[in-house]
Coordinates of C-alpha atoms and ligand atoms in Angstrom, one line a residue:
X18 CA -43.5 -68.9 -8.8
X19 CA -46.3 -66.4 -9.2
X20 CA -46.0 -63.0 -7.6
X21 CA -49.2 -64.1 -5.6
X22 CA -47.4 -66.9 -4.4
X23 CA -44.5 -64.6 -2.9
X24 CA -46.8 -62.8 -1.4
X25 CA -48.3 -65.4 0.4
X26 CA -45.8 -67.6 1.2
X27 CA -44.3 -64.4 3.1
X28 CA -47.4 -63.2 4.9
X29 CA -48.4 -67.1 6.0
X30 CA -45.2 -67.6 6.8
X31 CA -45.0 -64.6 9.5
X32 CA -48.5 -65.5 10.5
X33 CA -47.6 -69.6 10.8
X34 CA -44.3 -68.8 12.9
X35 CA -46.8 -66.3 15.1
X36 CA -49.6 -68.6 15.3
X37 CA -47.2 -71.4 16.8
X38 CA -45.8 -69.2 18.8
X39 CA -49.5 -67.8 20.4
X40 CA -50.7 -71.7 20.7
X41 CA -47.6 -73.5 21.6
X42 CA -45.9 -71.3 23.9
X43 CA -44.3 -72.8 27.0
X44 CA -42.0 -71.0 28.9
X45 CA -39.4 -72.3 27.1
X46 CA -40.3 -71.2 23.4
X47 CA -41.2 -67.3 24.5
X48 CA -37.5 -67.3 26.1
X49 CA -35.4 -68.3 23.3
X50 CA -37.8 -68.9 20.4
X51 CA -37.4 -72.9 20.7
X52 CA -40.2 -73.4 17.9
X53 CA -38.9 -72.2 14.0
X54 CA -40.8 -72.2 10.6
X55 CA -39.7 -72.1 7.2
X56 CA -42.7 -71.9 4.4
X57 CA -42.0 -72.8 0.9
X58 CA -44.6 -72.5 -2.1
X59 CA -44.8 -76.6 -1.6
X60 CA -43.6 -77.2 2.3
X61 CA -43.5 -76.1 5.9
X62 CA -40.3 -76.9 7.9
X63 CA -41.1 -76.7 11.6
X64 CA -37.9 -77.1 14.0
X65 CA -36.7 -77.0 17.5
X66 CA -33.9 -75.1 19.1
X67 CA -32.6 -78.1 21.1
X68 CA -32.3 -78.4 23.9
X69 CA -36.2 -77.8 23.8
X70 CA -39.1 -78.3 26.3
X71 CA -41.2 -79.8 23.4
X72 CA -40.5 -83.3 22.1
X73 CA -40.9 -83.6 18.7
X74 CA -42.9 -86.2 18.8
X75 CA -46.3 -87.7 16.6
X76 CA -48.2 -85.7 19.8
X77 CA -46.0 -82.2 18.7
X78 CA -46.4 -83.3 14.6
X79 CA -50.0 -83.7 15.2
X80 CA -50.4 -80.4 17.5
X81 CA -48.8 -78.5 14.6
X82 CA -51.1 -80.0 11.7
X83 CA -54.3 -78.8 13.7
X84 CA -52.8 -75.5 13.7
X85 CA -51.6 -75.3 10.4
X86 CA -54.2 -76.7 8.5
X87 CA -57.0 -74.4 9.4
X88 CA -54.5 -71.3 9.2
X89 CA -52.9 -71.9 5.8
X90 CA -56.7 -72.7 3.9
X91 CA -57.6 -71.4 1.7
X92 CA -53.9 -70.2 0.5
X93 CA -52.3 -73.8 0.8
X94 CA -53.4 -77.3 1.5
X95 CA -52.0 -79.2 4.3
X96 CA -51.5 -83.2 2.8
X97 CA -51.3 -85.9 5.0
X98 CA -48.4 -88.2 5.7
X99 CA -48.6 -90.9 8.1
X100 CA -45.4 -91.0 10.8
X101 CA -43.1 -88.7 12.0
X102 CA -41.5 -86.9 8.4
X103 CA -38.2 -85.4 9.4
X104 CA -35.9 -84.0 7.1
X105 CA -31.9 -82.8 7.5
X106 CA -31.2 -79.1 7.2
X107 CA -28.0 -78.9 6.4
X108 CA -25.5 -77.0 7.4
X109 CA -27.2 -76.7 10.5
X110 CA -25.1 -76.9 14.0
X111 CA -26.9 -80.1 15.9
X112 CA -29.2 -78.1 17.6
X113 CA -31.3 -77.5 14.8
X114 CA -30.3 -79.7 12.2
X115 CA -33.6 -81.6 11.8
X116 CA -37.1 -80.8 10.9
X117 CA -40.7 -81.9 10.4
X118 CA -41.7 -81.6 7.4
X119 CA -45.6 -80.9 6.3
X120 CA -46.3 -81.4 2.6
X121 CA -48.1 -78.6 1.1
X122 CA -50.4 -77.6 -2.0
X123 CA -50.2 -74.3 -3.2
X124 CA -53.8 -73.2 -3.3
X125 CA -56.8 -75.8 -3.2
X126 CA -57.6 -78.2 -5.7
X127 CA -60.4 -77.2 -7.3
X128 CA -63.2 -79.9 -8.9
X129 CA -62.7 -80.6 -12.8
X130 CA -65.8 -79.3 -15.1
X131 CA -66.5 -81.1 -17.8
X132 CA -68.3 -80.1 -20.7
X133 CA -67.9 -82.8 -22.8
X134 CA -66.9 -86.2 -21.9
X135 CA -65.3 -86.6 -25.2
X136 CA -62.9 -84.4 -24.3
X137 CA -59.9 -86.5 -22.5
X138 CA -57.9 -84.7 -19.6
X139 CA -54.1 -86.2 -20.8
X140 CA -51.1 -84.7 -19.6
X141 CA -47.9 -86.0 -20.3
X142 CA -45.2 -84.9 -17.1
X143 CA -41.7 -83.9 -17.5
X144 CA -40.3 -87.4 -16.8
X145 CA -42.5 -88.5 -20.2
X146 CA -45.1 -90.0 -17.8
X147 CA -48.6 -90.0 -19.2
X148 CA -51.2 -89.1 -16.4
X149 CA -54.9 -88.3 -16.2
X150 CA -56.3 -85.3 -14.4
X151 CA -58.3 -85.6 -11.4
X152 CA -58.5 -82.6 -9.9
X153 CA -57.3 -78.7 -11.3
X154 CA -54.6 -77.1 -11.7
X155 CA -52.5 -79.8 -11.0
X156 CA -53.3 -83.0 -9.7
X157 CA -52.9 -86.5 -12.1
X158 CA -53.5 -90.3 -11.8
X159 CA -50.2 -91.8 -13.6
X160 CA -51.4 -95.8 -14.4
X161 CA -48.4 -96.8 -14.7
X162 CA -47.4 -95.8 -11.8
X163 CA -50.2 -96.6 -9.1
X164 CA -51.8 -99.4 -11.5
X165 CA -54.9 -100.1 -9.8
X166 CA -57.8 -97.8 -8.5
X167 CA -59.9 -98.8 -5.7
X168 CA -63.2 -96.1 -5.2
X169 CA -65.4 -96.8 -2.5
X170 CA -68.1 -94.6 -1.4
X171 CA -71.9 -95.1 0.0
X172 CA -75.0 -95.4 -2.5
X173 CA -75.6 -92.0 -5.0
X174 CA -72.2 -90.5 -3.8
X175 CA -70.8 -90.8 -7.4
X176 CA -69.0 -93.8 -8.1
X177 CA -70.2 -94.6 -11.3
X178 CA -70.5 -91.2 -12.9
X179 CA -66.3 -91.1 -11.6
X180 CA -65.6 -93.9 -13.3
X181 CA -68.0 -92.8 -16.4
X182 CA -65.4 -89.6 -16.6
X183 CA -62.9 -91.8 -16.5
X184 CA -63.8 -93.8 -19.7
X185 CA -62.9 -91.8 -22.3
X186 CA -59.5 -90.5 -20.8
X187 CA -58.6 -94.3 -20.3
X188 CA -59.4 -95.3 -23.9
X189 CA -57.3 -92.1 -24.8
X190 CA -54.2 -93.4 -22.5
X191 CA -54.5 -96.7 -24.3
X192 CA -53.9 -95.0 -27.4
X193 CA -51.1 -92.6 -26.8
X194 CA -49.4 -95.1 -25.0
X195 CA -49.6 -97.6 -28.3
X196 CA -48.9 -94.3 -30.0
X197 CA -45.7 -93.8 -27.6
X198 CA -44.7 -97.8 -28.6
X199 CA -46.6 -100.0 -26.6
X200 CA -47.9 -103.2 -28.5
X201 CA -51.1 -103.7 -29.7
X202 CA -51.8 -107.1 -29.0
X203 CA -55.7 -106.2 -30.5
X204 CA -57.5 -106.8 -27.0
X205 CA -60.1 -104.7 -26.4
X206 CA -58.8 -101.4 -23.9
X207 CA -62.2 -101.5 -22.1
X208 CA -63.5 -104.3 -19.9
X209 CA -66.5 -102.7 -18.1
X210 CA -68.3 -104.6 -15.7
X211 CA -71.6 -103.4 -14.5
X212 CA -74.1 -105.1 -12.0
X213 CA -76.5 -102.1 -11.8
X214 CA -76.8 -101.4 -15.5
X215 CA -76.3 -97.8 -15.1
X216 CA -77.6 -96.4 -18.2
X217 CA -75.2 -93.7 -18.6
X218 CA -72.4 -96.5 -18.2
X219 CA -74.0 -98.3 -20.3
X220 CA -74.2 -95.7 -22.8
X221 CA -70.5 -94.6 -23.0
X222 CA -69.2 -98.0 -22.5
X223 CA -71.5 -98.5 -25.9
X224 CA -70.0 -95.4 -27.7
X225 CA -66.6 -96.1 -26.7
X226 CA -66.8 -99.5 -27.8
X227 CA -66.1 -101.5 -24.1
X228 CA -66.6 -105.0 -23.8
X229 CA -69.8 -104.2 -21.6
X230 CA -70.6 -107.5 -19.3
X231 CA -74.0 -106.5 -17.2
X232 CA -76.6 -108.8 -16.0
X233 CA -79.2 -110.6 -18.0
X234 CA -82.7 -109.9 -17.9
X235 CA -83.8 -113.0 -19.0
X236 CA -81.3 -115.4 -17.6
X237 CA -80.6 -116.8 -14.1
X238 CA -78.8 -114.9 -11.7
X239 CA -75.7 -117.0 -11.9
X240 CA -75.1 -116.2 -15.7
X241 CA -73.7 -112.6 -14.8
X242 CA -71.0 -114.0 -12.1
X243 CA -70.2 -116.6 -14.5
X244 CA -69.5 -114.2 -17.6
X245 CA -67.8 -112.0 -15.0
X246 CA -65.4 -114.8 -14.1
X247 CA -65.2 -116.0 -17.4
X248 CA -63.6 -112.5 -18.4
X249 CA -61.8 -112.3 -15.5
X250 CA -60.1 -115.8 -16.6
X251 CA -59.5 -114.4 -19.8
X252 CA -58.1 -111.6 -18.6
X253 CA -55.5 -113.8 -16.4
X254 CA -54.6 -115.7 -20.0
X255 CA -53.7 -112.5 -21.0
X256 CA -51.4 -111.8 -18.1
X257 CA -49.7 -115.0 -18.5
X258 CA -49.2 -114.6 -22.2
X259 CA -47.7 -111.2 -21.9
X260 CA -45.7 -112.6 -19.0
X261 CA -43.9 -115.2 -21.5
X262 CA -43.3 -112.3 -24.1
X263 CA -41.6 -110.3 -21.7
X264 CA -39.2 -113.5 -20.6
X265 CA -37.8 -113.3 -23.8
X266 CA -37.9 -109.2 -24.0
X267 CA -38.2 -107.5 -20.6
X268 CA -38.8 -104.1 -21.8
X269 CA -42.1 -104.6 -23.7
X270 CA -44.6 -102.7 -22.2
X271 CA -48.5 -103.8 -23.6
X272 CA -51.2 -101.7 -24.9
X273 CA -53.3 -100.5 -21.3
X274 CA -56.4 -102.8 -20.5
X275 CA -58.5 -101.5 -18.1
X276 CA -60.9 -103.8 -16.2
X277 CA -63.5 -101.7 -14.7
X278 CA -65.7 -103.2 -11.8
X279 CA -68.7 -101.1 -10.8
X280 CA -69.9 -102.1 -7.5
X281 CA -67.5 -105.0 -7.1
X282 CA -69.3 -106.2 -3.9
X283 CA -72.4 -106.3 -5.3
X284 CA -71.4 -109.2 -7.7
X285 CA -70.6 -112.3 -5.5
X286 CA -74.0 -111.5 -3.7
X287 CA -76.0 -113.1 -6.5
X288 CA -74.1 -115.7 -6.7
X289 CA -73.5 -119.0 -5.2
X290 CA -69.9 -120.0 -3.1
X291 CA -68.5 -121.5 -5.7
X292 CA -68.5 -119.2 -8.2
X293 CA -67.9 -116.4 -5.3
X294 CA -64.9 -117.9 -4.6
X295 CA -63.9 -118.1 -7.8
X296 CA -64.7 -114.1 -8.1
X297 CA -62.5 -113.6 -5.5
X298 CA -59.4 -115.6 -6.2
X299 CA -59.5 -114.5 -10.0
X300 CA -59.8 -110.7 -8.7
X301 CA -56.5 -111.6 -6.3
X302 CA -54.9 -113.3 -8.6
X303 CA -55.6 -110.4 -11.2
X304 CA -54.5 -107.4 -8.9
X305 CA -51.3 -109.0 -7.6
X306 CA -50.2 -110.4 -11.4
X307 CA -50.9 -107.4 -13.6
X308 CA -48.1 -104.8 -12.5
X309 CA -46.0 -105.2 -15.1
X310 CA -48.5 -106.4 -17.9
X311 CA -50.7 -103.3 -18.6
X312 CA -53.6 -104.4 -16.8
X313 CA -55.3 -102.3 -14.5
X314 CA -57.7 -103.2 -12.5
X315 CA -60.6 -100.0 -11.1
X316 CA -63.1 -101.2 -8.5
X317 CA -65.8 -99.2 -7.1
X318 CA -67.7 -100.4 -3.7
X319 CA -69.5 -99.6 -0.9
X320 CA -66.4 -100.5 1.6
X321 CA -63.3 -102.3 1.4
X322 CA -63.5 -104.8 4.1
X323 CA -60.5 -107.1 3.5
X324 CA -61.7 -111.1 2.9
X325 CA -65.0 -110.1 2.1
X326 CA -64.3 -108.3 -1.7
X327 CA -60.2 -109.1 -1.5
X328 CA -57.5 -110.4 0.7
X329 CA -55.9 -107.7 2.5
X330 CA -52.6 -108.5 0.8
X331 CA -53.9 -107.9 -2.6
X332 CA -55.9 -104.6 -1.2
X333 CA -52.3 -103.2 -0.9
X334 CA -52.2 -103.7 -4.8
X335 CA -54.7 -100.5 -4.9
X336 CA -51.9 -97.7 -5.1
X337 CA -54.5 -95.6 -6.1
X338 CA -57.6 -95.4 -3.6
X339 CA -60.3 -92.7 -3.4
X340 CA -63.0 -92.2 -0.5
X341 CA -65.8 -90.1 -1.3
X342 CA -67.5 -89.0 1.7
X343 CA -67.9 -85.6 3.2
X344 CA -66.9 -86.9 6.4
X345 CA -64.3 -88.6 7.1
X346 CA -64.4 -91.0 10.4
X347 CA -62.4 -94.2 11.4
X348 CA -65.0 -96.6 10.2
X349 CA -65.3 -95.6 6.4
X350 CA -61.6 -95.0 6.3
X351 CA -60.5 -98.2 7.9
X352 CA -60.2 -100.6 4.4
X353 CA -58.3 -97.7 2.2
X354 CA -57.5 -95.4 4.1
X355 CA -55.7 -97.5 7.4
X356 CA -53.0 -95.0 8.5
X357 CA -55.7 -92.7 9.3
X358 CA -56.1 -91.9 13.1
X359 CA -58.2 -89.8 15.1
X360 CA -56.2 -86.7 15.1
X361 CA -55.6 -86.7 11.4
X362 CA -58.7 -86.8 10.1
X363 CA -59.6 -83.7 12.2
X364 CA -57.1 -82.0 10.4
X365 CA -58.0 -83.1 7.2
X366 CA -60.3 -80.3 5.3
X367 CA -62.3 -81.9 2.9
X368 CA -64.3 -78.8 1.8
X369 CA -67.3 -78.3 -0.4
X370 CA -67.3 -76.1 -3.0
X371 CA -70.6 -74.8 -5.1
X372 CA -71.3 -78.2 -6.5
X373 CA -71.8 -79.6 -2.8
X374 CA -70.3 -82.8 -1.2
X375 CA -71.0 -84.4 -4.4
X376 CA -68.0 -86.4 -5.1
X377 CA -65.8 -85.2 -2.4
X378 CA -63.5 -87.0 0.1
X379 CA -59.6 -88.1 0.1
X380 CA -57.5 -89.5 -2.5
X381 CA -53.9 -90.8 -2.2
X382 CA -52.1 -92.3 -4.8
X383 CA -49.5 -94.1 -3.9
X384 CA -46.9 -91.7 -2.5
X385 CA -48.6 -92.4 0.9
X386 CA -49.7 -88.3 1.1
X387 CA -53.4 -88.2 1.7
X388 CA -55.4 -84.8 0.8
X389 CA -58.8 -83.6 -0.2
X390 CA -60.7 -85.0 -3.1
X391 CA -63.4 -83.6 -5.3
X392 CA -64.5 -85.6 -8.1
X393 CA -64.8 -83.9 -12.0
X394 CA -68.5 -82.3 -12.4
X395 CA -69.9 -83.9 -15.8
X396 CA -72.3 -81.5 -17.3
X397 CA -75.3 -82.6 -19.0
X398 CA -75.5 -85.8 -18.1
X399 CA -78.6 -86.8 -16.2
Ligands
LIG2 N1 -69.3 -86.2 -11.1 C1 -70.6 -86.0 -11.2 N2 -71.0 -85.1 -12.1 C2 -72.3 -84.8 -12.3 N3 -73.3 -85.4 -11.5 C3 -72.9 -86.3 -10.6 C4 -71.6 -86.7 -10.4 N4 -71.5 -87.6 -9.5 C5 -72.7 -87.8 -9.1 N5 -73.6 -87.1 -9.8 C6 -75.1 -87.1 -9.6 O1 -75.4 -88.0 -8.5 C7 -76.1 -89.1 -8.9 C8 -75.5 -90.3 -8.3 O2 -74.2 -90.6 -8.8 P1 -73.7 -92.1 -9.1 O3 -74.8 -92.8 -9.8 O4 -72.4 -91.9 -9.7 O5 -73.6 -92.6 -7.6 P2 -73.2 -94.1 -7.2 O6 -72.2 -93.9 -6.0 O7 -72.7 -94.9 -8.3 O8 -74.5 -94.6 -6.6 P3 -75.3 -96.0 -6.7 O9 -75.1 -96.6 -5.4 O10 -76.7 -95.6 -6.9 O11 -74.7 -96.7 -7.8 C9 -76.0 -89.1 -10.4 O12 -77.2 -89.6 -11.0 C10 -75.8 -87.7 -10.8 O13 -77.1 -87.0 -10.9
LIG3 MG1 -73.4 -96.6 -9.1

């Protein structure tokens, strides 16, 4: 811990245990100090001296987040987590021997800028998990962790350039991991799939060698969807192949393939039901097979509404999901996002810093804690 960090976790601590005090006071917590605060570098325990006027209810957890939140930016970052989190303190007599607990950030996340895109953003965690960096100091994607990505954002909010950053670093994970042992069964890391043709997609799914399926100019409309779901079969062959290797030796793990699916809503609109419902039973049957095969599925799209891109059972399968959108409201959060309510997304700050609400929003990934997102800047790219 830093001496900066000492120094605030003591003066926001004073100033959280005052502030509750100010805004919560009843009779009760002025006479005997019913409301209590401890503030660590990553957590605030907030507990009652029972018996208390205040229930500690979702009503008292959510009351405390809207104080908190404002209070503690810019010095910490208050992350969401849906229900009521309490936590023992031991050695406590039962008056006081339980707590909510708010997970906290020290310090904000701050946006990633790149320079070059060649450069890959790897970091390998104590536990000898590789991750990719999202967000700085501190904050990492670990594949095979949360396995699949779902992104969903409005037109020109950044999708594609996210998923353009996360190319290289993919490509590089693939690697180190066959480095690290995985086997190289020779398939191609890189399945990128792009209805819109984004040239600067297009241009570092070329340079890092992707298998690059886009639309064709001069064939019908129904070619594209049917070399999407041809890849997408193959793809599922895959799966099933590794799936009889690791029968005979369960602890095989297979060199990363990342299928990448810009605008994944967009596709099944040029195309006719058939092969739309082909789209979508491949795409399920790819998200809920994978897990333990390597392959990762990233999705980008305008929204997430189950039966419509995927069934809402293989939507859980996204243990990585990102909204970018400077505000946050019921409706856009509704598909990623469910555990969302009125009263937390108030207390969600989802600031801009000097690169604007370009890329910025929520991310959780898969630990259910929801916070702030801002998306890494690529320089010199058009
Ligand atoms: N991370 C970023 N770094 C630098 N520029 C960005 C970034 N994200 C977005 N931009 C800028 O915003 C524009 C739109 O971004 P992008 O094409 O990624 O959005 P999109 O959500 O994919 O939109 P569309 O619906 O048009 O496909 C880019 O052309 C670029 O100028
Ligand atoms: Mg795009």
């Amino acid at each position: 811990m830093t001496l900066q960090s000492n120094i605030d976790v003591q003066e926001y601590g004073s100033l959280i245990q005052a502030a509750l005090n100010a805004k919560l006071a009843t009779e009760d917590s002025t006479y005997n100090h019913a409301i209590n605060t401890k503030l660590d570098n990553d957590k605030l325990l907030v507990w009652l001296n029972e018996p208390s006027e205040t229930i500690m209810d979702i009503n008292f957890k959510n009351q405390v987040e809207q104080i908190i939140a404002p209070l503690l930016f810019p010095g910490y970052i208050v992350k969401f987590k849906p229900g009521l989190n309490l936590v023992e303190r031991p050695n406590e007599p039962p008056e006081s021997s339980r707590a909510l607990i708010y997970h906290l950030h020290h310090g904000k996340y701050a946006r990633l800028l790149i320079d070059n895109i060649n450069d890959t953003q790897l970091f390998e965690s104590k536990s000898g998990n590789l991750g990719i960096k999202l967000m700085n100091p501190d904050f990492f994607w670990f594949p095979r962790k949360s396995n699949h990505m779902a992104l969903q954002a409005v037109t020109q909010a950044g999708k594609t350039r996210f998923i353009t950053y996360l190319l290289p670093n993919l490509k590089g994970f693939s690697e180190l991991e066959a480095e690290r042992g995985s086997i190289d069964d020779s398939t191609n890391a890189l399945i990128v799939i792009d209805p819109k043709i984004d040239p600067v997609l297009r241009e570092e799914s070329m340079r890092l060698h992707a298998d690059y399926i886009y639309p064709k100019i001069d064939k019908s409309d129904y070619s594209f969807i049917n070399d999407v779901n041809t890849k997408l079969g193959q793809m599922i062959d895959l799966i099933k192949h590794r799936a009889e290797i690791l029968k005979e030796q369960p602890k095989t793990k297979f060199k990363d393939v990342w299928v990448i699916i810009d605008e994944g809503l967009a596709i099944p609109e040029m195309a006719n039901t058939k092969s739309k419902n082909i789209y979508f039973s491949f795409l399920d049957r790819l998200l809920l097979m994978s897990a333990s095969t390597q392959v990762h599925v990233i999705l980008t799209g305008q929204a997430f509404n189950a039966g419509q891109i995927v069934s809402s059972f293989a939507r859980l399968q996204f243990s990585i999901r990102i909204l970018m959108t400077p505000k946050v409201t019921i409706e856009n959060s509704q598909y990623l996002f469910k555990s969302l309510d009125e009263a937390s997304i108030n207390n969600l700050i989802v600031d801009e810093d000097e690169y604007g609400s370009l890329g910025v929003g929520i991310i959780t990934s898969g630990d259910g804690q929801i916070l702030p997102f801002k998306a890494p800047f690529l320089k010199g790219i058009r």
